[in-house]
PDB file of C-alpha atoms in Angstrom:
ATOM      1  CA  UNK A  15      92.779  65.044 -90.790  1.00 93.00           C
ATOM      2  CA  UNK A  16      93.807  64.138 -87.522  1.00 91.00           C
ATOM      3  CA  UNK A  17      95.221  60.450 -86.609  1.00 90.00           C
ATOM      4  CA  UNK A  18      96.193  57.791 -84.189  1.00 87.00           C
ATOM      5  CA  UNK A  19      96.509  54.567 -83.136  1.00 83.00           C
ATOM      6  CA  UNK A  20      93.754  52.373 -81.834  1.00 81.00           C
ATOM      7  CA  UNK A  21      92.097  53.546 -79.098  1.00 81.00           C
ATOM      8  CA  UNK A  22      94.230  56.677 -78.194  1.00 81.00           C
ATOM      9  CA  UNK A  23      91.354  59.157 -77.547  1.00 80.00           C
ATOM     10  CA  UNK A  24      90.252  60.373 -81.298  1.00 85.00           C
ATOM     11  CA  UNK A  25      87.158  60.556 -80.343  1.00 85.00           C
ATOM     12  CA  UNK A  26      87.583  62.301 -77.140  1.00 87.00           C
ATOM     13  CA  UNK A  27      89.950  65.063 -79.290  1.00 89.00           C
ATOM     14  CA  UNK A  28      86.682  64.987 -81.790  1.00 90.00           C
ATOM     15  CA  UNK A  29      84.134  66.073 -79.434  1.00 90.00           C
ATOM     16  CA  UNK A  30      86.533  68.548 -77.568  1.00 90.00           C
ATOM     17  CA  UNK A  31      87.299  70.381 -80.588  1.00 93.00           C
ATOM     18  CA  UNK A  32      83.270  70.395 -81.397  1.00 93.00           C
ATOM     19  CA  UNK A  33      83.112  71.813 -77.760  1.00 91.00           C
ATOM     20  CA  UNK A  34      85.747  74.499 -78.363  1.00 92.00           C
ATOM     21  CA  UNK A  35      84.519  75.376 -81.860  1.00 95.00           C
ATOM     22  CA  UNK A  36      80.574  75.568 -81.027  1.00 93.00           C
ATOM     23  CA  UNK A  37      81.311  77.773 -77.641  1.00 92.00           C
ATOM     24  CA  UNK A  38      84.480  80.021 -79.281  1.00 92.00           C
ATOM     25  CA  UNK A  39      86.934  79.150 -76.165  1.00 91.00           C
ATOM     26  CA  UNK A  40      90.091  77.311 -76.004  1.00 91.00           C
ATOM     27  CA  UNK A  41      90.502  73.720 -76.872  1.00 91.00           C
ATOM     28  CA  UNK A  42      91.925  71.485 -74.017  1.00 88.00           C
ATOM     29  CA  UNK A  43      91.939  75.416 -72.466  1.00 87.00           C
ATOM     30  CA  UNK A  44      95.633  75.864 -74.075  1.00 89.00           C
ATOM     31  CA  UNK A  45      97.321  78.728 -74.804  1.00 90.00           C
ATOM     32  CA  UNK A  46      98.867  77.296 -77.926  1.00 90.00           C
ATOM     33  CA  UNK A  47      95.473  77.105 -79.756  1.00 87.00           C
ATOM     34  CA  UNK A  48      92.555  79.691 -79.956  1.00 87.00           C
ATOM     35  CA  UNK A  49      88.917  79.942 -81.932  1.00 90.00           C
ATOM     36  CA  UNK A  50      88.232  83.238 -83.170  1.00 90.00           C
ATOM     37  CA  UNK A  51      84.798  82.891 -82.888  1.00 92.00           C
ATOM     38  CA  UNK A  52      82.018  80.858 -82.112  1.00 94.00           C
ATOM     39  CA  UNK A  53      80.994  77.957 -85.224  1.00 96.00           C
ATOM     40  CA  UNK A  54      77.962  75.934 -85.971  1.00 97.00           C
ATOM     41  CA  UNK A  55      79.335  72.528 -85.220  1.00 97.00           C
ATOM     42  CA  UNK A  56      77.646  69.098 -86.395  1.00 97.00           C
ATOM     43  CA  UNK A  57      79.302  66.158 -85.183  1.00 95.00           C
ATOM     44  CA  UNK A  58      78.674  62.626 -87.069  1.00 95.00           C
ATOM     45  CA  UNK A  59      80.062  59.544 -85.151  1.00 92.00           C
ATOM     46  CA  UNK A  60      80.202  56.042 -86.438  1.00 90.00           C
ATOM     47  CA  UNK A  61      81.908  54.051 -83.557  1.00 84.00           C
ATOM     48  CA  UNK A  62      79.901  55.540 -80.195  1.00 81.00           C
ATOM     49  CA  UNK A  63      76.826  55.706 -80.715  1.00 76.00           C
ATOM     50  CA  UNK A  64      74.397  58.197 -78.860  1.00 83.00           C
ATOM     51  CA  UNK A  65      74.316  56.581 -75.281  1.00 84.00           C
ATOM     52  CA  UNK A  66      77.988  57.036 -75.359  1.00 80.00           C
ATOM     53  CA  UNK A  67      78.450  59.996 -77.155  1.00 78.00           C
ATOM     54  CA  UNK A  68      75.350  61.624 -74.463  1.00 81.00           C
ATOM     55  CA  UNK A  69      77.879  60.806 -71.468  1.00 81.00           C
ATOM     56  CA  UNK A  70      80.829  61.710 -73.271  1.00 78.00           C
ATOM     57  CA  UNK A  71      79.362  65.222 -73.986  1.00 77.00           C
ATOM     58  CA  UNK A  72      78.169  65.096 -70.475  1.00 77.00           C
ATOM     59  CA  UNK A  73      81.184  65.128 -69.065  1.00 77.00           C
ATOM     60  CA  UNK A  74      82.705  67.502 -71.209  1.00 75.00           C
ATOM     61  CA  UNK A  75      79.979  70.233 -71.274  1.00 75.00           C
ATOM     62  CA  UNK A  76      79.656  69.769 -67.519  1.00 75.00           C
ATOM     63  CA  UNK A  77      80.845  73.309 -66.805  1.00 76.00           C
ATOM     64  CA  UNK A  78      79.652  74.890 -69.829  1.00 73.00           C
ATOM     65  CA  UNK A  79      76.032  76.870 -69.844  1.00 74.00           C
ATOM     66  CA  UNK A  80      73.510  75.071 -72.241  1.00 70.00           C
ATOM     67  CA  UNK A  81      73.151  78.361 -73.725  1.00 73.00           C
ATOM     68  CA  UNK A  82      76.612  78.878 -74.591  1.00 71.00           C
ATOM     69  CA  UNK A  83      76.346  76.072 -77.345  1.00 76.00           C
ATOM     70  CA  UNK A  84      72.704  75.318 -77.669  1.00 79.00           C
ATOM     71  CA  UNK A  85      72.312  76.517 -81.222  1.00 91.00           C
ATOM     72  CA  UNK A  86      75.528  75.657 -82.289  1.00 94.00           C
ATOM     73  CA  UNK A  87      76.723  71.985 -81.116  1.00 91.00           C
ATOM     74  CA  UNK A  88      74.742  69.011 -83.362  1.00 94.00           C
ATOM     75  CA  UNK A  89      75.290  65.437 -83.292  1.00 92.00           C
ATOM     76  CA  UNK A  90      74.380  62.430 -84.991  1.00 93.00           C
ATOM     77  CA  UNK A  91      75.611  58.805 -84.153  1.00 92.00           C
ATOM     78  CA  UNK A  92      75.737  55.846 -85.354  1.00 91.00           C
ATOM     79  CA  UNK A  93      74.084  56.274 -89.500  1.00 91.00           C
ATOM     80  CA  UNK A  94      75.213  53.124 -91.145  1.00 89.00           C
ATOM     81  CA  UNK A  95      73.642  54.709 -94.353  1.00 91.00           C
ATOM     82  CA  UNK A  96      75.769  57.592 -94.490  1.00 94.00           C
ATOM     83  CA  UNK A  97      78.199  55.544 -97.111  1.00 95.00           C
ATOM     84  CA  UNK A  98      79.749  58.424 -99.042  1.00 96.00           C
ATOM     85  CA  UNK A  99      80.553  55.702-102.090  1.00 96.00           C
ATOM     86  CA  UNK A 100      76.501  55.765-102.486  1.00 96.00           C
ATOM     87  CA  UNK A 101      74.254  58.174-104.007  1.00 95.00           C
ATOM     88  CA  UNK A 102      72.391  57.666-100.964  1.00 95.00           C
ATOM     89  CA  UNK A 103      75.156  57.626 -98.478  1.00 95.00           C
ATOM     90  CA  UNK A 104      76.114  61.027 -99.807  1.00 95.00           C
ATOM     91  CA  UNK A 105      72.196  62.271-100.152  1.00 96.00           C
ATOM     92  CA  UNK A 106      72.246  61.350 -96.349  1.00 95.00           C
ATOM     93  CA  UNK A 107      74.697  63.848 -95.106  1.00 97.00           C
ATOM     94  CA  UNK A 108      74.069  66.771 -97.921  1.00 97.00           C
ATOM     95  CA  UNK A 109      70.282  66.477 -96.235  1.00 97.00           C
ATOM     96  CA  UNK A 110      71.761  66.723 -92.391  1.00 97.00           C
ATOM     97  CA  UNK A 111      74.486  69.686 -93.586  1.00 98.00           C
ATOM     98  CA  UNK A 112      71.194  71.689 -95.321  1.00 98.00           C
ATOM     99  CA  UNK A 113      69.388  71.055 -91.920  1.00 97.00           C
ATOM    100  CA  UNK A 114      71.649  72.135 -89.316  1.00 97.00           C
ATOM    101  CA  UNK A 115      73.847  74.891 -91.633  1.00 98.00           C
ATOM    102  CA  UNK A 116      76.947  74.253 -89.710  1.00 98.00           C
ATOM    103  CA  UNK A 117      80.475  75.983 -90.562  1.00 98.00           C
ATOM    104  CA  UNK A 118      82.233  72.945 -89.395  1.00 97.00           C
ATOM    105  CA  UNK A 119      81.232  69.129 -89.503  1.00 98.00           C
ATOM    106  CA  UNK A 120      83.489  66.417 -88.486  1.00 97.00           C
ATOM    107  CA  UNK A 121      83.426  62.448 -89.306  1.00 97.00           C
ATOM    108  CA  UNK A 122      84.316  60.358 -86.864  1.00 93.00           C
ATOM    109  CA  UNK A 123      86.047  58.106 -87.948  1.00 93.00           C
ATOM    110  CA  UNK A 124      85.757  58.805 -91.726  1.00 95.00           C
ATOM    111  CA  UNK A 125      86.932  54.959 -92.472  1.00 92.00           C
ATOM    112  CA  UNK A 126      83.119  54.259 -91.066  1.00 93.00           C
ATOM    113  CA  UNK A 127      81.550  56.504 -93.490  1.00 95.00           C
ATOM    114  CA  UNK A 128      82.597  54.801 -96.735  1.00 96.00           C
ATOM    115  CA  UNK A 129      83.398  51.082 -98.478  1.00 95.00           C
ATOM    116  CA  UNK A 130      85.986  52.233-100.374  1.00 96.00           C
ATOM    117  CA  UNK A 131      89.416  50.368-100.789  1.00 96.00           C
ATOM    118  CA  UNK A 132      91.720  52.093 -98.056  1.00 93.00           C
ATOM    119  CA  UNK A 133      94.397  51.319-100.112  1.00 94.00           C
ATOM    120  CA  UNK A 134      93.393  52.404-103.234  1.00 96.00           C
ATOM    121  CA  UNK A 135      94.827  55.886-104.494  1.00 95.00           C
ATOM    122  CA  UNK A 136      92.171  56.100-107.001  1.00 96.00           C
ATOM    123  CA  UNK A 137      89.426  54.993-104.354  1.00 96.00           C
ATOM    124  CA  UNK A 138      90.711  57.500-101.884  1.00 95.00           C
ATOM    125  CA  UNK A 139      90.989  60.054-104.291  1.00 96.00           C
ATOM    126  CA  UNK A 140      87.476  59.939-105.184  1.00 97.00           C
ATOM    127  CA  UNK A 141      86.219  59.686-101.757  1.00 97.00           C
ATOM    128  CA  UNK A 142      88.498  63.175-101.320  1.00 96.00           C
ATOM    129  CA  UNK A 143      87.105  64.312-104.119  1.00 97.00           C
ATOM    130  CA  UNK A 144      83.260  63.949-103.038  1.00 97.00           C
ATOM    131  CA  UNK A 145      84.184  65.916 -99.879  1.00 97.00           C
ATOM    132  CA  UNK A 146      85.003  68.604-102.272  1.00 96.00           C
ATOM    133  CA  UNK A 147      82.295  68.816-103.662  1.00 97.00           C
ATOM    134  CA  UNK A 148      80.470  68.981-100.670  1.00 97.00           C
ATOM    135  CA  UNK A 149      82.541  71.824 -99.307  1.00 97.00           C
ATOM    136  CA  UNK A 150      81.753  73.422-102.692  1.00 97.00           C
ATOM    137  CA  UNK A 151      77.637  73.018-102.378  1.00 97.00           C
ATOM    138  CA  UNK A 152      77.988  74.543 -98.926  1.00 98.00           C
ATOM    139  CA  UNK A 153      80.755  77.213 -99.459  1.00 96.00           C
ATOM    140  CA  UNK A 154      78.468  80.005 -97.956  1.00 97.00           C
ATOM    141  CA  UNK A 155      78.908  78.176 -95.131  1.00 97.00           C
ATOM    142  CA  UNK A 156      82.721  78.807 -95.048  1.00 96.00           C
ATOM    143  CA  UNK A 157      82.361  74.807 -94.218  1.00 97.00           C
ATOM    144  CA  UNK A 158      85.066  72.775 -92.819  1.00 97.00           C
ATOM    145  CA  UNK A 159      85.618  69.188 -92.541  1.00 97.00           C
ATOM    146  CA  UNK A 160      87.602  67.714 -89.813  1.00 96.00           C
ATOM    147  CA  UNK A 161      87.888  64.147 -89.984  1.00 96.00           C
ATOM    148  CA  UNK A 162      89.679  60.893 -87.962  1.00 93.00           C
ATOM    149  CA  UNK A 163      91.269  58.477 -89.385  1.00 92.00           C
ATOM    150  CA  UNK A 164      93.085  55.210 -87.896  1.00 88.00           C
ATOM    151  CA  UNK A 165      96.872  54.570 -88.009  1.00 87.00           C
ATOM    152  CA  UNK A 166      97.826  51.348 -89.351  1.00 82.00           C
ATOM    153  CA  UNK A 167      99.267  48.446 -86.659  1.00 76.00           C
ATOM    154  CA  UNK A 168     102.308  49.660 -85.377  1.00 68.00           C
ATOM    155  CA  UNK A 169     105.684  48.126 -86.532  1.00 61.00           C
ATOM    156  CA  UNK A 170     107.853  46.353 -83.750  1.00 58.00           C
ATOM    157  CA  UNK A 171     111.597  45.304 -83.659  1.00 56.00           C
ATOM    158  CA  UNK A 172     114.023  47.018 -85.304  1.00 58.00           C
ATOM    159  CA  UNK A 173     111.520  48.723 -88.557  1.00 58.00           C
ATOM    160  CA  UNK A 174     109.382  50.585 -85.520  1.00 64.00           C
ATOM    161  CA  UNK A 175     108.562  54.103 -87.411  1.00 71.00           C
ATOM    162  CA  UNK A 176     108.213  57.186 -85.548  1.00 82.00           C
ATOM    163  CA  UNK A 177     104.708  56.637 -83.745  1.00 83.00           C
ATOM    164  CA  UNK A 178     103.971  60.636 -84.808  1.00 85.00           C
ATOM    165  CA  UNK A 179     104.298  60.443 -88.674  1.00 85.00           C
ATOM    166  CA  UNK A 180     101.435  60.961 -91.292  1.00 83.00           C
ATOM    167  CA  UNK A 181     102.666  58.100 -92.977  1.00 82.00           C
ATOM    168  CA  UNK A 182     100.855  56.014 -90.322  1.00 83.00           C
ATOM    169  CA  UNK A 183      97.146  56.145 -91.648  1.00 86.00           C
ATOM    170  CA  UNK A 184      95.891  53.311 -92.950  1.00 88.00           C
ATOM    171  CA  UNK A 185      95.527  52.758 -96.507  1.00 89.00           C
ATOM    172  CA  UNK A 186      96.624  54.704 -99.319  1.00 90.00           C
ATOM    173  CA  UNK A 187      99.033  57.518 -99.469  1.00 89.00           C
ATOM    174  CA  UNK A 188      95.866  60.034-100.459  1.00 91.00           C
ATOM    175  CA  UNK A 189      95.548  60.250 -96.265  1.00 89.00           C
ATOM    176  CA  UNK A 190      98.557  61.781 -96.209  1.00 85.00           C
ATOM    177  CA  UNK A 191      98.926  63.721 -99.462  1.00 89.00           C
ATOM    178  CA  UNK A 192      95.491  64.949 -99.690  1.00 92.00           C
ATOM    179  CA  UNK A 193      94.047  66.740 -96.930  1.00 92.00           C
ATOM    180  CA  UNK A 194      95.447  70.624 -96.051  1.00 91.00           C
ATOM    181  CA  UNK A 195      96.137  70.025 -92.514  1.00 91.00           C
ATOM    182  CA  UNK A 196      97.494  66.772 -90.767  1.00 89.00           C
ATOM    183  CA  UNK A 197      97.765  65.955 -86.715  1.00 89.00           C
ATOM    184  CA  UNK A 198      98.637  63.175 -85.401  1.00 89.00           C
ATOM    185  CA  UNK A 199      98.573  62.036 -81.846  1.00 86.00           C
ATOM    186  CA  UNK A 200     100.096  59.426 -79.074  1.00 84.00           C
ATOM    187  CA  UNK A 201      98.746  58.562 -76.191  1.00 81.00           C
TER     188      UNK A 201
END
C-alpha cells in the first residue's frame, strides 16, 4: 500500500513502478531498489483516465523500446463498474486478471474501486479480505497487488502529525494494519 497526500504524484509513482516492473530495470533508476526480473504488469486507474494515462506513459516510456514491455505492461482506465463491494464489480476485474495473466496488478487509487465505509474496520476488512481471495484464485500467478490510497487532510497548528506516518490514510485503521508492506510519500 503506498500513500500520500492529495496530489503528491501517486499516480506518477504507480505507473513508474508498472514501468520498472514490466521492463525488469530500476525504478526512478535508483540504486536503493532493484526488480529481479521482468513481470506481467496490468495497471487499473480510476482518477486519469486513458487520454491522460496515454501521455503520462508517453513520457515515461519515451526512452524505452516498445519491445522491451510490449507483452508485459496493460492498462485499463477509468471502469466505474469495477466496485469490488459488487458481485459484478469483482466479476469485472477477476475477467481482466484471467485475460491479461499478470504477476502484478495495481489499483489506482483503490478508494475508487469500492463504496465501502472508509472508516469502517469491518468494511475495510472485507474489502481486504476479497483481495485475498483474489490473490488466492490467481496464486499461479505469484500475483501481487500494489495499491494507492489517500492520506487524510493534514492537521495544522500545534496537533500537525508527522506528514510520513501510516497512520495518515484515510479511513479505518485496516489501511494501516492490514496490508504487508506500507510506503508513504511527501512531495
Amino acid at each position: 500500500l503506498f500513500g500520500g497526500a492529495a496530489k503528491t504524484g501517486k499516480s506518477f509513482i504507480m505507473l513508474e513502478l508498472a514501468r520498472a516492473l514490466s521492463t525488469g530495470t530500476r525504478p526512478f533508476s535508483s540504486s536503493i531498489f532493484s526488480v529481479p526480473g521482468k513481470a506481467k504488469v496490468l495497471v487499473i486507474e480510476q482518477e486519469l483516465g486513458e487520454r491522460e494515462s496515454q501521455s503520462r506513459y508517453s513520457n515515461l516510456l519515451k526512452n524505452t523500446r516498445p519491445s522491451s514491455y510490449n507483452d508485459y505492461l496493460y492498462n485499463l482506465s477509468k471502469v466505474p463498474s469495477m466496485q469490488l463491494n459488487s458481485n459484478e464489480g469483482l466479476k469485472y476485474l477477476y475477467d481482466a486478471i484471467d485475460h491479461v495473466q499478470p504477476n502484478v496488478v495495481i489499483l489506482d487509487p483503490i478508494s475508487m474501486f469500492h463504496g465501502f465505509d472508509e472508516n469502517s474496520n469491518t468494511e475495510i476488512g472485507d474489502l481486504f479480505k476479497r483481495l485475498e481471495k483474489i490473490k488466492g484464485a490467481f496464486s499461479h500467478l505469484s500475483l501481487s497487488l500494489i495499491l494507492s490510497h489517500h492520506f487524510k487532510k493534514p492537521s495544522v497548528g500545534p496537533y500537525k502529525t508527522d506528514t510520513l506516518s501510516p497512520y495518515n490514510f484515510s479511513g479505518s485503521q485496516r489501511w494501516f494494519n492490514t496490508p504487508d508492506t506500507l510506503a508513504t510519500f511527501h512531495r
